GROMACS .gro file of C-alpha atoms in nm:
model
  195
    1UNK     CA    1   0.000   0.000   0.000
    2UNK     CA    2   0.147   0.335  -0.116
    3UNK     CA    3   0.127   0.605   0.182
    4UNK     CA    4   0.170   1.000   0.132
    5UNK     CA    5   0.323   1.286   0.362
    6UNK     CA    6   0.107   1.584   0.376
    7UNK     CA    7   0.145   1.834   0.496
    8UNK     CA    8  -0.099   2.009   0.684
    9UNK     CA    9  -0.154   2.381   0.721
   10UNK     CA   10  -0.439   2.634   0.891
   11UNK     CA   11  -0.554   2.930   0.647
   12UNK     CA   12  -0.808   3.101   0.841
   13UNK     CA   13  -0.997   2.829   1.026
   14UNK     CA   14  -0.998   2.577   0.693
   15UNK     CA   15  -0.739   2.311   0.690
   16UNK     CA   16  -0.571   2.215   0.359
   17UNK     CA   17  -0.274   1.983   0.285
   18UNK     CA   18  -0.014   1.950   0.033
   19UNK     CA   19   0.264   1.710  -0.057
   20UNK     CA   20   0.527   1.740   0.223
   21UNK     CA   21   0.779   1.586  -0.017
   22UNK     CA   22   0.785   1.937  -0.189
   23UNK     CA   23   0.816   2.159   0.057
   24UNK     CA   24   1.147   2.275   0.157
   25UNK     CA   25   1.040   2.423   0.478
   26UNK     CA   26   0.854   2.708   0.648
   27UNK     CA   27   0.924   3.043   0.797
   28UNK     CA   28   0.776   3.356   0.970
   29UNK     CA   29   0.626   3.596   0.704
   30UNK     CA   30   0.884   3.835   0.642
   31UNK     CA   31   0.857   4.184   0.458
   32UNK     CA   32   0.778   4.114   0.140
   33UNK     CA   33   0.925   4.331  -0.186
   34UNK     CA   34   0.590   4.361  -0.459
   35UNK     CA   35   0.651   4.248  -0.802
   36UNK     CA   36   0.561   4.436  -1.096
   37UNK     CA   37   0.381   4.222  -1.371
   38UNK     CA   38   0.320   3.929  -1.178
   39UNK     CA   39  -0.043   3.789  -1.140
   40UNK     CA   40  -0.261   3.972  -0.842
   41UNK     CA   41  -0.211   3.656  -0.664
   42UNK     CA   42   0.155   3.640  -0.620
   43UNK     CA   43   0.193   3.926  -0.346
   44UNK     CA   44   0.578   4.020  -0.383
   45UNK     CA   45   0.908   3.827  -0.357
   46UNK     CA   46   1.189   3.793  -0.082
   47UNK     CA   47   1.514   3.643   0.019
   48UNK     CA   48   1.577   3.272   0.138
   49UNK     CA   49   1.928   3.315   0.182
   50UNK     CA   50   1.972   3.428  -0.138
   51UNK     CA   51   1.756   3.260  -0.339
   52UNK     CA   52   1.430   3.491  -0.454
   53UNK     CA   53   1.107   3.351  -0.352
   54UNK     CA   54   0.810   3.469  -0.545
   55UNK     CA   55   0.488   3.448  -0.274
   56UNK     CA   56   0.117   3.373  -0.287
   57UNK     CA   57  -0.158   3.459  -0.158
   58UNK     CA   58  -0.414   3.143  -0.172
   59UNK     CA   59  -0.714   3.390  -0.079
   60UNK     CA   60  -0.676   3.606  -0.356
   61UNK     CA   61  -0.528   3.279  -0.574
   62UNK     CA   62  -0.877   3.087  -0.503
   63UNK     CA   63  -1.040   3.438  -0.626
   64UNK     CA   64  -1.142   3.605  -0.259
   65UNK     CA   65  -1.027   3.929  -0.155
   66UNK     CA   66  -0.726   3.969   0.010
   67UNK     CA   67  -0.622   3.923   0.324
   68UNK     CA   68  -0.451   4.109   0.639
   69UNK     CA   69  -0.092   4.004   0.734
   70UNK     CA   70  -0.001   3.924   1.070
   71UNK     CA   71   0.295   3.857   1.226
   72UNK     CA   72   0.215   3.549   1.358
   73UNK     CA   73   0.139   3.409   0.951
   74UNK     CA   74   0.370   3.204   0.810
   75UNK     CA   75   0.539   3.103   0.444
   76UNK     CA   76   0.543   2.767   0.351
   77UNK     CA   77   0.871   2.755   0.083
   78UNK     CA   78   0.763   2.474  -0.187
   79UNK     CA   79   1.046   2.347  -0.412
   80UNK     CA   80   0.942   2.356  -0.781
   81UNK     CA   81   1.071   2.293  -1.100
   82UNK     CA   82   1.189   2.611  -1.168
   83UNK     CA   83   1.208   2.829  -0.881
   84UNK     CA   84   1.071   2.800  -0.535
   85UNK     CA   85   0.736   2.976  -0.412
   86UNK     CA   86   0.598   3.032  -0.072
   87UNK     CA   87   0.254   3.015   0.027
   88UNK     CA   88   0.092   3.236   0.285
   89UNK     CA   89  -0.078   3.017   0.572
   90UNK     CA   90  -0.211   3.127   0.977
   91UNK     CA   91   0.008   2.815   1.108
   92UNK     CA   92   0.155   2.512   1.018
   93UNK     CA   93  -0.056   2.230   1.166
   94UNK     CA   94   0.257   1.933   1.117
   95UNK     CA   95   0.313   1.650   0.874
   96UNK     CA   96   0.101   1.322   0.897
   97UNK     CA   97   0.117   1.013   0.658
   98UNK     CA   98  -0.218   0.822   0.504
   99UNK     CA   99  -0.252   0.563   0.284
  100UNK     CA  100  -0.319   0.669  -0.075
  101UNK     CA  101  -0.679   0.551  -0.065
  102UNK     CA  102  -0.790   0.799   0.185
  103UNK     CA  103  -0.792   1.077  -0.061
  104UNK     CA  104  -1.097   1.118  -0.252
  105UNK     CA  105  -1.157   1.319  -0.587
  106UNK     CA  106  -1.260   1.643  -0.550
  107UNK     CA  107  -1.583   1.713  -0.656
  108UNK     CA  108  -1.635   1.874  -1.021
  109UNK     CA  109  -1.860   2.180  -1.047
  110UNK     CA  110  -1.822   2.252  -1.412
  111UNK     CA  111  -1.797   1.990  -1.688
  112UNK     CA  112  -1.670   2.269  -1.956
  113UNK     CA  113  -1.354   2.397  -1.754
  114UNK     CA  114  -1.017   2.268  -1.808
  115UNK     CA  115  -0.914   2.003  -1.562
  116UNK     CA  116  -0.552   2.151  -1.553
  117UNK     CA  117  -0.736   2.500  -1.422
  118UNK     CA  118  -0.829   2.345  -1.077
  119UNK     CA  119  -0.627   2.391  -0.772
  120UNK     CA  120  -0.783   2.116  -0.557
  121UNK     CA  121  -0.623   1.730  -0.579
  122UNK     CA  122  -0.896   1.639  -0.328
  123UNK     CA  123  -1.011   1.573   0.016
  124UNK     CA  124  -0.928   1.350   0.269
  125UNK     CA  125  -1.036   1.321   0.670
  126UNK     CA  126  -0.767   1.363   0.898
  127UNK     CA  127  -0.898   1.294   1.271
  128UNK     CA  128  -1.239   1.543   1.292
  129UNK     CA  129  -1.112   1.737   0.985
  130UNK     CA  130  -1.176   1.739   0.659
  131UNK     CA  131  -0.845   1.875   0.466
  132UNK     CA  132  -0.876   2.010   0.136
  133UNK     CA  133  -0.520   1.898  -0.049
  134UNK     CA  134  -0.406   2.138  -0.338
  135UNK     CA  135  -0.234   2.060  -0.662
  136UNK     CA  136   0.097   2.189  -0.600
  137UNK     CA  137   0.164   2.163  -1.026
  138UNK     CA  138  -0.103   2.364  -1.129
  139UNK     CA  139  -0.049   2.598  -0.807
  140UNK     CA  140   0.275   2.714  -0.918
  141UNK     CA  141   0.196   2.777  -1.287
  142UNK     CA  142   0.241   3.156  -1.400
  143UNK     CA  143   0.101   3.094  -1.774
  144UNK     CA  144   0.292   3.386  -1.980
  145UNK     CA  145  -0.069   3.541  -2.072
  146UNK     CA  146  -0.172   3.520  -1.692
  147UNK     CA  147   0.158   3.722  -1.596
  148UNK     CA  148   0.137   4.005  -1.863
  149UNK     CA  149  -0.203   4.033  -2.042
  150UNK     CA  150  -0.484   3.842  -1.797
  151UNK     CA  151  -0.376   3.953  -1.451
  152UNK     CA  152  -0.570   4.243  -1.288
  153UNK     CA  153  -0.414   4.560  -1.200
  154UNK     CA  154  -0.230   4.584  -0.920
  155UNK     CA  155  -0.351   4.866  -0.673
  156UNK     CA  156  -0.173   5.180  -0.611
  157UNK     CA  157  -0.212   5.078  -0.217
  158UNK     CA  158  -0.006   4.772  -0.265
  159UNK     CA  159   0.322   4.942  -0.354
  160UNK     CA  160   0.429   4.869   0.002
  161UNK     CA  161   0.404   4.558   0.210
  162UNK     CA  162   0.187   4.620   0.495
  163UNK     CA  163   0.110   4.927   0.492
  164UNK     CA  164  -0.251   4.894   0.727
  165UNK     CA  165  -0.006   4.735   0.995
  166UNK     CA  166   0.132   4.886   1.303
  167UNK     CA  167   0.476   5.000   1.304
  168UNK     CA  168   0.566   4.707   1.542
  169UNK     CA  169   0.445   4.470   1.305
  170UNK     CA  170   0.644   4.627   1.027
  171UNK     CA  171   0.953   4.629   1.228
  172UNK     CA  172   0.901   4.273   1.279
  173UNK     CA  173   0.839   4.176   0.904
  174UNK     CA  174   1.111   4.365   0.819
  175UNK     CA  175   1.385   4.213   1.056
  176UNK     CA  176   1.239   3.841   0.929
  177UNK     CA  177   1.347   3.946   0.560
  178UNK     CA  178   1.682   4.089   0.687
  179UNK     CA  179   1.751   3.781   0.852
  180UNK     CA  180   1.615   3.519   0.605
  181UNK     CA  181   1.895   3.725   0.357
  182UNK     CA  182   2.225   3.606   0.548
  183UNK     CA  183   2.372   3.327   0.427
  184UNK     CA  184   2.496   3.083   0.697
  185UNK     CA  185   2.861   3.073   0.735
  186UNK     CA  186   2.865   2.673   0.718
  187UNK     CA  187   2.645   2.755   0.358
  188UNK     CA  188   2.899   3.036   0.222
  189UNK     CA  189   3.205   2.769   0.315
  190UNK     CA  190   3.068   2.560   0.093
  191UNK     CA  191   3.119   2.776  -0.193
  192UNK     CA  192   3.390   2.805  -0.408
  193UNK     CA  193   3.543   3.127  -0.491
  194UNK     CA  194   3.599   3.219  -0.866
  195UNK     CA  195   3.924   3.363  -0.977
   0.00000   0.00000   0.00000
């Protein structure tokens, strides 16, 4: 019997999962930098040790509004084909592993739409909650038309990370991103040095 590491996260009081063999880890939500021409979704980039990491939003990805930023939100780093992304969640519930045949399809609302345009992989019970598990494939797509032509404008008011929080907050987002910057001196030995 095949089993499956999820991952399980908290996104305002509904619990979703995703395959814990892509994510690299998590960490605090630090200040993030916007970025111009990228879907609405995708709130702005930052710094894993110098590696850029674009983010996402999964409230404005699944089409809601947007959310507040606290500082007690976190990133969950994914490792993709082509570059990492980090996903927005309220906390990081912990890894569990299930059999394979605990996750059901998700159910299909529209016969017409593309199959690769759904997020969901399906649902599965984990104790007294029902987790929703994403698609982390079609999650991290950024088709070229989505980036540049489809994507709504972003607004003025989002020039700036933050900006409704207090200026503790921001001082605390701020020394996250300064800190997730530094490479780790066992990292930069490993390096080699070009003449």
């Amino acid at each position: 019997m095949d089993f499956l590491s999820l991952l399980i996260f908290d996104l305002d009081g509904a619990r979703f999962g995703l395959d814990a063999t892509k994510v690299r880890e998590s960490v605090w939500l630090p200040e993030l930098t916007p970025l111009e021409e990228a879907p609405l979704w995708v709130v702005g980039i930052f710094s894993l040790r110098g590696q850029i990491v674009p983010v996402t939003d999964l409230h404005v990805r699944f089409g809601h509004p947007a959310r507040s930023y606290t500082p007690g939100d976190q990133v969950v780093v994914l490792e993709t084909a082509h570059l990492p992304m980090g996903l927005i969640v309220s906390e990081v519930i912990g890894v569990v592993e299930l059999p394979g045949t605990a996750i059901q399809p998700p159910p299909q609302f529209d016969s017409v739409a593309n199959s690769s345009s759904h997020l969901v992989a399906g649902e599965v019970r984990v104790g007294d909650d029902l987790i929703t598990l994403l698609d982390i494939f079609h999650l991290t797509q950024f088709p070229e038309a989505a980036i540049f032509a489809g994507a709504p404008q972003r607004p003025v008011s989002s020039s700036h990370f933050c900006m409704e929080a207090a200026p503790e907050a921001r001082a605390v987002f701020r020394a996250r991103a300064m800190a997730l910057r530094e490479i780790s001196i066992e990292e930069d030995a490993t390096r080699l040095g070009l003449a």
